[in-house]
Backbone as JSON, one array per atom type, in Angstrom:
{
  "sequence": "XXXXXXXXXXXXXXXXXXXXXXXXXXXXXXXXXXXXXXXXXXXXXXXXXXXXXXXXXXXXXXXXXXXXXXXXXXXXXXXXXXXXXXXXXXXXXXXXXXXXXXXXXXXXXXXXXXXXXXXXXXXXXXXXXXXXXXXXXXXXXXXXXXXXXXXXXXXXXXXXXXXXXXXXXXXXXXXXXXXXXXXXXXXXXXXXXXXXXXXXXXXXXXXXXXXX",
  "N": [[212.8, 215.33, 57.06], [210.56, 216.91, 56.89], [210.05, 217.04, 54.12], [208.84, 214.51, 53.95], [207.16, 214.6, 55.51], [205.15, 216.34, 54.09], [205.34, 214.87, 51.72], [203.33, 212.67, 52.05], [200.86, 214.35, 52.47], [199.12, 215.67, 54.45], [196.73, 217.27, 55.01], [195.12, 216.54, 53.31], [194.09, 215.0, 54.71], [191.48, 215.65, 55.61], [189.52, 214.59, 53.69], [188.99, 212.14, 55.32], [187.41, 212.65, 57.32], [184.83, 211.83, 57.12], [184.42, 208.94, 57.84], [183.17, 209.55, 60.29], [180.79, 210.31, 59.98], [178.56, 208.29, 60.31], [177.87, 207.58, 62.66], [177.68, 210.57, 63.83], [175.18, 211.15, 62.44], [173.79, 209.91, 63.91], [173.8, 210.43, 66.2], [175.37, 209.45, 67.99], [178.04, 210.82, 68.6], [179.41, 211.96, 70.84], [179.69, 209.81, 72.13], [181.68, 207.69, 74.19], [182.05, 205.06, 73.26], [181.37, 204.66, 70.91], [183.08, 206.62, 69.33], [185.92, 206.56, 69.97], [186.74, 203.91, 68.97], [185.64, 204.6, 65.77], [187.43, 206.96, 65.56], [190.01, 205.48, 65.3], [190.06, 203.7, 63.07], [189.56, 206.26, 61.21], [192.33, 207.49, 61.73], [193.51, 205.13, 60.38], [192.46, 205.41, 57.98], [193.32, 207.47, 57.13], [196.49, 206.91, 56.89], [196.38, 204.64, 54.75], [195.01, 206.35, 52.66], [197.51, 208.04, 53.1], [199.24, 206.39, 51.52], [198.73, 205.78, 48.89], [198.62, 208.66, 47.87], [201.4, 208.77, 47.96], [202.27, 206.66, 46.37], [201.11, 207.64, 43.83], [202.49, 210.05, 43.56], [205.19, 209.39, 43.16], [204.53, 207.89, 40.27], [203.97, 209.83, 39.09], [206.12, 211.48, 38.99], [207.7, 212.57, 36.58], [205.78, 214.04, 34.82], [205.03, 215.72, 36.84], [207.22, 217.74, 37.22], [206.99, 218.9, 34.95], [205.17, 220.55, 35.5], [204.01, 223.82, 36.4], [203.34, 224.08, 39.41], [203.07, 221.46, 40.28], [205.6, 220.68, 40.49], [207.01, 220.97, 42.56], [206.4, 219.27, 44.61], [207.76, 216.57, 46.78], [209.01, 214.17, 45.56], [209.11, 214.73, 42.89], [210.43, 217.01, 42.96], [212.85, 215.99, 43.91], [213.39, 216.16, 46.59], [212.91, 213.67, 47.7], [213.54, 211.03, 47.4], [212.93, 207.99, 45.0], [213.03, 205.74, 46.68], [212.78, 206.26, 48.92], [210.28, 207.57, 48.81], [208.6, 204.56, 47.73], [209.1, 203.12, 50.3], [207.62, 204.81, 52.38], [205.65, 204.34, 51.27], [204.86, 201.78, 51.74], [205.43, 201.69, 54.59], [203.09, 203.36, 55.31], [200.92, 201.56, 54.23], [200.7, 199.45, 55.99], [200.37, 200.31, 58.21], [197.99, 201.06, 58.53], [196.5, 198.66, 57.98], [197.23, 197.45, 60.06], [196.34, 198.88, 62.28], [193.38, 198.11, 62.6], [192.51, 196.28, 63.86], [192.61, 197.35, 66.61], [190.38, 198.72, 66.64], [188.44, 197.3, 67.85], [185.84, 195.75, 66.5], [183.33, 194.02, 65.41], [183.11, 193.73, 63.14], [185.2, 193.73, 62.24], [186.43, 191.69, 59.97], [185.01, 192.89, 57.64], [185.78, 195.86, 57.56], [188.56, 195.1, 56.66], [188.15, 194.3, 53.93], [187.08, 196.32, 52.59], [188.62, 198.47, 52.62], [190.59, 197.44, 51.66], [189.88, 197.13, 49.34], [189.24, 200.03, 48.44], [191.6, 200.68, 48.14], [193.01, 199.27, 46.68], [191.14, 200.39, 44.08], [191.6, 203.03, 44.12], [194.7, 202.93, 43.36], [194.19, 201.74, 41.26], [193.0, 203.5, 39.96], [195.27, 205.82, 40.17], [196.95, 204.47, 38.03], [195.59, 204.38, 35.61], [193.02, 205.12, 35.52], [191.84, 207.58, 36.44], [192.13, 208.77, 34.01], [189.89, 209.29, 32.36], [187.37, 210.4, 31.6], [184.44, 211.3, 33.44], [184.01, 208.72, 35.01], [186.53, 209.11, 36.26], [185.49, 211.34, 37.98], [183.1, 209.88, 39.55], [184.67, 207.71, 40.49], [186.34, 209.49, 42.61], [183.6, 210.13, 43.92], [182.62, 207.74, 45.07], [184.82, 207.1, 46.67], [184.22, 208.27, 48.7], [181.84, 207.17, 50.01], [182.45, 204.91, 50.57], [184.1, 205.63, 52.67], [182.44, 206.35, 54.55], [180.62, 203.66, 54.47], [182.38, 202.21, 55.99], [182.67, 204.22, 58.34], [180.59, 203.17, 59.58], [180.17, 200.29, 59.44], [182.1, 199.86, 61.7], [181.48, 200.65, 64.0], [179.03, 199.17, 64.02], [176.86, 200.56, 62.94], [173.59, 200.86, 60.8], [173.97, 202.23, 57.71], [172.23, 204.13, 56.13], [170.62, 204.71, 53.15], [169.77, 206.86, 52.35], [172.05, 208.48, 53.52], [174.07, 207.22, 52.43], [173.47, 207.84, 49.53], [173.33, 210.93, 49.53], [175.97, 211.66, 50.35], [177.45, 210.59, 48.01], [176.24, 212.21, 45.82], [176.76, 214.71, 47.0], [179.78, 214.46, 46.69], [180.11, 214.2, 44.7], [179.31, 216.32, 42.9], [181.17, 218.5, 43.82], [183.2, 217.64, 42.93], [182.36, 217.45, 40.09], [182.8, 220.65, 40.36], [185.41, 220.95, 40.38], [186.33, 220.03, 38.1], [184.67, 221.87, 36.26], [186.52, 223.8, 36.83], [189.07, 222.97, 36.16], [188.25, 222.52, 33.31], [187.8, 225.31, 32.5], [190.46, 226.48, 32.86], [192.13, 225.04, 30.79], [190.12, 225.96, 28.55], [190.92, 228.78, 28.61], [193.67, 229.17, 28.46], [195.25, 226.57, 27.33], [196.54, 224.88, 28.7], [196.77, 221.66, 29.63], [195.5, 220.56, 32.49], [194.61, 218.3, 33.69], [194.88, 215.06, 32.55], [192.34, 213.51, 32.04], [190.38, 216.05, 31.47], [190.44, 216.42, 28.68], [188.24, 215.28, 27.5], [185.54, 216.54, 28.67], [183.26, 219.04, 28.14], [182.24, 222.2, 28.65], [178.97, 222.51, 28.14], [178.06, 219.92, 29.19], [179.69, 219.53, 31.47], [178.35, 222.05, 33.08], [175.36, 221.18, 32.76], [175.72, 218.42, 34.12], [176.5, 219.25, 36.49], [174.2, 220.86, 37.3], [172.47, 218.93, 37.6], [173.07, 216.89, 38.84]],
  "CA": [[211.47, 214.86, 57.37], [209.58, 218.12, 56.55], [209.35, 216.44, 52.55], [208.62, 213.19, 54.21], [205.25, 214.93, 55.76], [204.35, 216.22, 52.74], [204.78, 213.41, 50.7], [201.79, 212.19, 53.2], [199.37, 215.26, 52.55], [198.42, 215.82, 55.82], [195.99, 218.61, 54.62], [193.82, 215.73, 52.74], [193.4, 213.79, 55.61], [190.21, 215.96, 56.39], [188.52, 213.92, 53.22], [188.4, 211.04, 56.16], [186.36, 212.78, 58.62], [183.43, 211.01, 56.47], [183.74, 207.91, 58.4], [182.58, 210.04, 61.46], [179.28, 210.68, 59.4], [177.8, 207.6, 60.54], [178.07, 208.18, 64.1], [176.99, 212.14, 63.57], [173.73, 211.31, 61.96], [172.95, 208.97, 64.52], [173.35, 211.15, 67.31], [176.67, 209.12, 68.87], [179.32, 211.21, 67.72], [180.36, 211.92, 71.34], [179.72, 208.71, 73.09], [183.05, 207.35, 73.65], [182.45, 203.55, 72.2], [181.38, 204.67, 69.3], [184.07, 208.05, 69.1], [187.32, 206.0, 69.77], [186.75, 203.14, 67.6], [186.09, 205.3, 64.7], [188.71, 207.69, 65.66], [190.76, 204.44, 65.18], [189.64, 203.79, 61.62], [190.16, 207.44, 60.63], [193.33, 207.46, 61.31], [193.68, 203.72, 59.19], [192.14, 205.98, 56.23], [195.14, 208.68, 56.71], [197.48, 206.0, 56.48], [195.44, 204.26, 53.41], [195.27, 207.21, 51.39], [198.9, 208.64, 52.41], [200.42, 205.93, 50.79], [198.08, 206.32, 47.53], [199.4, 209.81, 47.48], [203.08, 208.49, 47.54], [201.97, 206.15, 44.88], [200.6, 208.8, 42.57], [203.5, 211.34, 43.03], [206.14, 208.31, 42.34], [204.1, 207.29, 39.48], [203.64, 211.23, 38.12], [207.26, 212.12, 39.13], [208.44, 212.81, 35.47], [205.05, 214.88, 34.68], [205.3, 216.12, 37.89], [208.22, 218.1, 37.11], [207.29, 219.85, 33.96], [203.89, 221.43, 35.76], [204.53, 225.0, 37.21], [203.1, 223.58, 40.87], [203.46, 220.25, 40.82], [207.14, 220.52, 40.37], [207.48, 221.55, 44.49], [206.2, 217.76, 45.3], [208.98, 216.03, 47.44], [209.31, 213.56, 44.62], [209.5, 214.99, 42.16], [211.8, 218.44, 43.45], [214.23, 215.66, 44.18], [214.04, 216.31, 47.69], [212.4, 212.54, 48.34], [214.26, 209.66, 46.37], [211.99, 207.2, 44.8], [213.5, 204.79, 47.21], [212.22, 206.96, 50.01], [208.87, 207.3, 48.69], [208.17, 203.48, 48.38], [209.33, 203.07, 51.8], [206.6, 205.65, 53.12], [204.25, 203.62, 50.75], [205.06, 200.67, 52.24], [205.15, 201.88, 55.66], [201.56, 203.54, 55.62], [199.65, 200.62, 54.02], [201.19, 198.26, 56.65], [200.22, 200.51, 59.09], [196.52, 200.99, 58.34], [195.73, 197.3, 58.41], [197.73, 197.1, 61.66], [195.65, 199.65, 63.22], [191.97, 198.13, 62.34], [191.95, 195.23, 65.21], [192.24, 197.95, 67.75], [188.93, 199.29, 66.61], [187.54, 195.72, 68.55], [184.97, 195.94, 65.66], [182.65, 192.48, 65.23], [182.89, 194.19, 61.68], [186.68, 193.96, 61.78], [186.76, 191.4, 58.24], [184.72, 193.6, 56.39], [186.67, 195.93, 57.26], [189.73, 194.73, 55.66], [187.77, 194.25, 52.87], [186.36, 197.85, 51.73], [189.77, 199.33, 52.91], [191.3, 197.0, 50.69], [188.86, 197.41, 47.8], [189.89, 201.55, 48.08], [193.08, 200.71, 48.25], [193.33, 198.65, 44.83], [190.66, 201.23, 43.21], [192.34, 204.12, 43.96], [195.82, 202.78, 42.89], [194.27, 201.52, 39.85], [192.86, 205.46, 39.53], [196.29, 206.71, 39.87], [197.51, 203.97, 37.01], [194.57, 204.84, 34.09], [191.22, 205.14, 35.7], [192.16, 209.23, 36.48], [192.5, 209.95, 32.56], [189.16, 208.64, 31.65], [186.27, 211.61, 31.75], [183.49, 211.23, 34.61], [184.4, 207.56, 35.4], [187.4, 209.64, 36.98], [184.33, 211.78, 39.12], [182.73, 208.55, 39.72], [185.3, 207.43, 41.65], [185.69, 210.05, 43.56], [182.32, 210.01, 44.71], [182.55, 206.33, 45.44], [185.45, 206.63, 47.81], [184.09, 208.99, 50.45], [180.87, 206.41, 50.02], [183.27, 203.83, 51.06], [184.8, 205.87, 53.82], [180.85, 206.58, 55.39], [180.08, 202.8, 55.09], [183.49, 202.19, 56.49], [182.48, 204.52, 59.49], [178.98, 202.68, 59.96], [180.84, 199.13, 60.2], [183.3, 199.79, 62.71], [180.55, 200.7, 65.08], [177.66, 198.55, 64.04], [175.56, 201.11, 62.73], [173.15, 200.8, 59.61], [173.9, 203.1, 57.03], [170.9, 204.49, 55.58], [170.56, 204.57, 51.74], [169.5, 208.44, 51.76], [173.24, 208.79, 53.84], [174.29, 207.23, 50.72], [172.74, 209.0, 48.41], [173.68, 212.32, 50.02], [177.29, 211.27, 50.46], [177.71, 210.31, 46.83], [176.01, 213.16, 45.27], [177.47, 215.66, 47.39], [181.18, 214.33, 46.43], [180.2, 213.98, 42.71], [178.91, 218.06, 43.18], [182.31, 218.73, 44.22], [184.7, 216.75, 42.2], [182.32, 218.17, 39.02], [182.79, 221.65, 40.16], [186.63, 220.48, 40.0], [186.94, 219.35, 36.64], [184.78, 223.31, 35.51], [187.62, 224.9, 37.26], [189.84, 222.59, 35.42], [188.18, 223.3, 31.94], [188.16, 227.09, 32.37], [191.89, 226.53, 32.85], [192.35, 224.49, 29.58], [189.95, 226.57, 27.49], [191.66, 230.05, 28.7], [195.45, 228.36, 28.3], [195.1, 225.89, 26.57], [197.42, 224.52, 29.55], [195.85, 220.87, 30.0], [195.51, 220.58, 33.75], [194.74, 216.83, 33.82], [194.29, 214.14, 31.32], [190.68, 213.72, 31.55], [189.64, 217.26, 30.86], [189.89, 216.77, 27.42], [187.1, 214.34, 27.53], [184.94, 217.07, 28.91], [183.26, 219.96, 27.88], [181.41, 223.01, 29.12], [177.9, 222.35, 28.33], [177.93, 218.81, 29.54], [179.78, 219.77, 33.07], [177.1, 222.66, 33.22], [174.22, 220.41, 33.05], [175.78, 217.42, 34.89], [176.41, 219.91, 37.87], [172.96, 221.14, 38.1], [171.17, 218.03, 37.62], [173.25, 216.31, 40.53]],
  "C": [[210.29, 215.71, 56.92], [209.18, 217.49, 55.05], [208.81, 215.53, 53.0], [206.94, 213.13, 54.32], [204.56, 215.54, 54.73], [204.34, 215.77, 51.9], [203.4, 212.65, 50.92], [200.56, 212.95, 53.04], [198.74, 215.22, 53.65], [197.45, 216.65, 55.93], [195.29, 217.34, 54.19], [193.05, 215.19, 53.71], [192.0, 213.84, 56.41], [188.99, 215.26, 55.46], [188.12, 212.41, 54.54], [187.98, 211.08, 57.24], [184.97, 212.04, 58.19], [183.22, 210.04, 57.35], [183.31, 208.08, 59.87], [180.68, 210.13, 61.05], [178.0, 209.29, 60.27], [177.23, 208.09, 62.06], [177.64, 209.86, 64.6], [176.02, 211.87, 63.86], [173.15, 210.53, 63.12], [172.94, 209.33, 66.4], [174.75, 210.38, 68.3], [177.76, 209.75, 68.72], [180.35, 211.41, 69.71], [180.17, 210.92, 72.34], [181.05, 208.08, 73.05], [183.52, 206.11, 73.27], [182.06, 203.67, 71.44], [182.63, 206.01, 68.51], [185.53, 207.09, 69.04], [187.41, 204.93, 68.54], [186.66, 203.89, 66.12], [186.92, 205.99, 64.36], [189.96, 206.53, 64.89], [190.86, 204.08, 63.33], [190.35, 204.98, 60.65], [191.59, 207.67, 60.5], [194.0, 206.34, 60.16], [193.55, 204.53, 58.0], [193.39, 206.72, 55.96], [196.23, 207.83, 56.91], [197.25, 205.37, 55.42], [195.9, 205.37, 52.76], [196.74, 208.1, 51.45], [199.68, 207.68, 51.54], [199.95, 206.14, 49.31], [198.9, 207.01, 47.09], [200.84, 209.42, 47.1], [202.92, 207.59, 46.48], [202.19, 206.56, 43.63], [202.09, 209.5, 42.47], [204.86, 210.33, 42.84], [205.91, 208.12, 40.68], [204.42, 208.81, 38.3], [204.46, 212.03, 38.3], [207.27, 213.13, 37.7], [207.58, 214.13, 35.02], [204.8, 215.86, 35.6], [206.08, 217.6, 37.48], [208.51, 218.94, 35.67], [206.05, 220.85, 34.38], [204.47, 222.64, 36.95], [204.41, 224.9, 38.75], [203.33, 222.84, 41.39], [204.81, 219.7, 40.72], [208.04, 220.59, 41.78], [207.46, 220.16, 44.78], [207.62, 217.13, 45.75], [209.7, 215.23, 45.91], [210.08, 214.25, 43.35], [210.27, 216.61, 41.87], [213.08, 217.33, 43.28], [214.44, 215.43, 45.59], [213.96, 214.65, 48.49], [212.73, 211.63, 47.38], [213.0, 208.83, 46.36], [211.79, 205.95, 45.77], [212.73, 204.89, 48.78], [210.63, 206.98, 50.2], [208.09, 205.93, 48.48], [208.22, 203.15, 49.8], [208.02, 203.66, 52.85], [205.56, 204.65, 52.68], [203.87, 202.5, 51.58], [204.17, 200.63, 53.98], [203.47, 202.26, 56.4], [200.2, 202.61, 55.34], [199.81, 199.59, 55.42], [200.47, 199.2, 58.06], [198.47, 201.01, 59.54], [195.85, 199.86, 58.53], [196.4, 197.2, 59.81], [196.74, 197.69, 62.89], [194.2, 199.06, 63.39], [191.41, 197.0, 63.34], [191.92, 196.26, 66.34], [191.15, 198.93, 68.12], [187.97, 198.41, 67.24], [186.3, 195.88, 67.97], [184.3, 194.57, 65.17], [183.0, 192.47, 63.77], [184.56, 194.21, 60.91], [186.77, 193.22, 60.12], [186.28, 192.14, 57.27], [185.19, 194.86, 56.43], [188.01, 196.52, 55.95], [189.38, 194.72, 54.19], [187.6, 195.17, 52.17], [187.89, 198.55, 51.64], [190.88, 198.97, 51.53], [190.95, 197.33, 48.87], [189.44, 199.1, 47.72], [190.94, 201.64, 47.88], [193.43, 200.42, 46.73], [192.67, 199.63, 43.78], [190.98, 202.59, 43.05], [193.93, 204.13, 43.28], [195.51, 202.48, 41.11], [193.56, 203.24, 38.9], [194.02, 206.47, 39.17], [196.98, 206.1, 38.96], [196.58, 204.64, 35.85], [193.44, 205.39, 34.24], [190.89, 207.11, 35.83], [191.65, 209.62, 35.15], [190.99, 208.98, 31.8], [187.63, 209.47, 32.27], [185.07, 210.9, 32.23], [183.72, 209.76, 34.95], [185.51, 208.21, 36.74], [186.65, 210.51, 38.21], [184.18, 210.73, 39.76], [183.33, 208.23, 40.93], [185.91, 207.74, 42.87], [185.24, 209.83, 44.64], [182.2, 208.41, 45.57], [183.57, 205.74, 46.55], [185.02, 207.04, 48.8], [182.68, 208.23, 50.55], [181.27, 205.62, 50.75], [184.08, 204.35, 52.83], [183.28, 205.9, 54.75], [180.33, 205.06, 55.36], [181.69, 201.74, 56.08], [183.2, 202.57, 58.25], [181.22, 203.5, 60.62], [179.43, 201.2, 60.64], [181.57, 199.02, 61.2], [182.44, 199.93, 64.06], [179.07, 199.68, 64.98], [176.26, 199.08, 63.62], [174.78, 201.15, 60.91], [173.36, 202.14, 59.2], [173.01, 203.5, 56.04], [171.31, 204.63, 54.07], [170.64, 206.38, 51.24], [171.15, 209.03, 52.71], [174.16, 208.68, 52.44], [174.47, 208.02, 49.92], [173.81, 210.29, 48.67], [175.41, 212.2, 50.38], [177.95, 211.37, 49.2], [177.42, 211.73, 45.96], [176.83, 214.34, 45.63], [179.15, 215.83, 47.01], [181.12, 214.69, 44.89], [179.83, 215.71, 42.58], [180.48, 218.82, 43.31], [183.44, 218.76, 42.79], [184.35, 217.23, 40.43], [182.75, 219.73, 38.59], [184.34, 221.76, 40.03], [186.95, 220.85, 38.73], [186.14, 220.86, 36.16], [185.69, 223.72, 35.74], [188.63, 224.26, 36.57], [189.8, 222.95, 33.54], [188.35, 224.33, 31.83], [189.62, 227.09, 31.95], [192.95, 226.03, 31.17], [191.7, 225.31, 28.49], [190.69, 228.18, 27.65], [192.69, 230.01, 27.92], [195.76, 227.7, 27.0], [196.04, 224.85, 27.15], [196.55, 223.21, 29.87], [195.91, 220.32, 31.44], [195.65, 218.94, 34.5], [194.23, 216.05, 32.18], [192.51, 214.24, 30.44], [189.93, 215.13, 30.88], [189.44, 217.25, 29.47], [188.67, 215.76, 26.77], [185.24, 215.13, 28.19], [184.7, 217.77, 28.04], [182.12, 220.99, 28.25], [179.77, 222.9, 29.35], [177.53, 221.17, 29.39], [178.52, 219.18, 31.35], [178.73, 220.98, 33.51], [176.06, 222.01, 33.95], [174.33, 219.33, 33.98], [175.56, 217.84, 36.21], [174.94, 220.46, 38.61], [171.97, 219.96, 37.76], [171.9, 216.83, 39.06], [172.87, 217.47, 41.5]]
}
């Protein structure tokens, strides 16, 4: 059971707290009519992101077995079978969509559209897009913006362009910083932490980070 929990990567669920940004900045965080619907959508996002993690680990299982750290992931290590991985992926996906009506939002159809788009975008990211420099970090930042938009739509709060810009730039900065660490590892050891890192260079990363 513990390995199935690890497969879901619960520590990564912290990223989904961005759905609370609209009610936080509108001073509605502690109001039950705003908090509880947003909490439901937060849980839905946790399920949808875990389904993506399952898919990612299934797709990258062979490569992960060759990695000194990733080889310990449940599927790569053989502690969770491929069938178990696909089952968890399906359960999380269904759970994510089943929860949305419980938020009782007037914008529920839009929530389905955005979360579906988020899932499809990240599946494409796992399959191919994460191998393309610049596009990989942009998708990560867009994913956080989508979280914020869903949080606003849930309780019908208008998300300002300032909040969208702040979210995109902050998360793009963090993604570029991560690529900077990856590039240093690649430069010092010759080990390629991710396929897209060969599309970056030190000058570009430093200048892009400074601009952001």
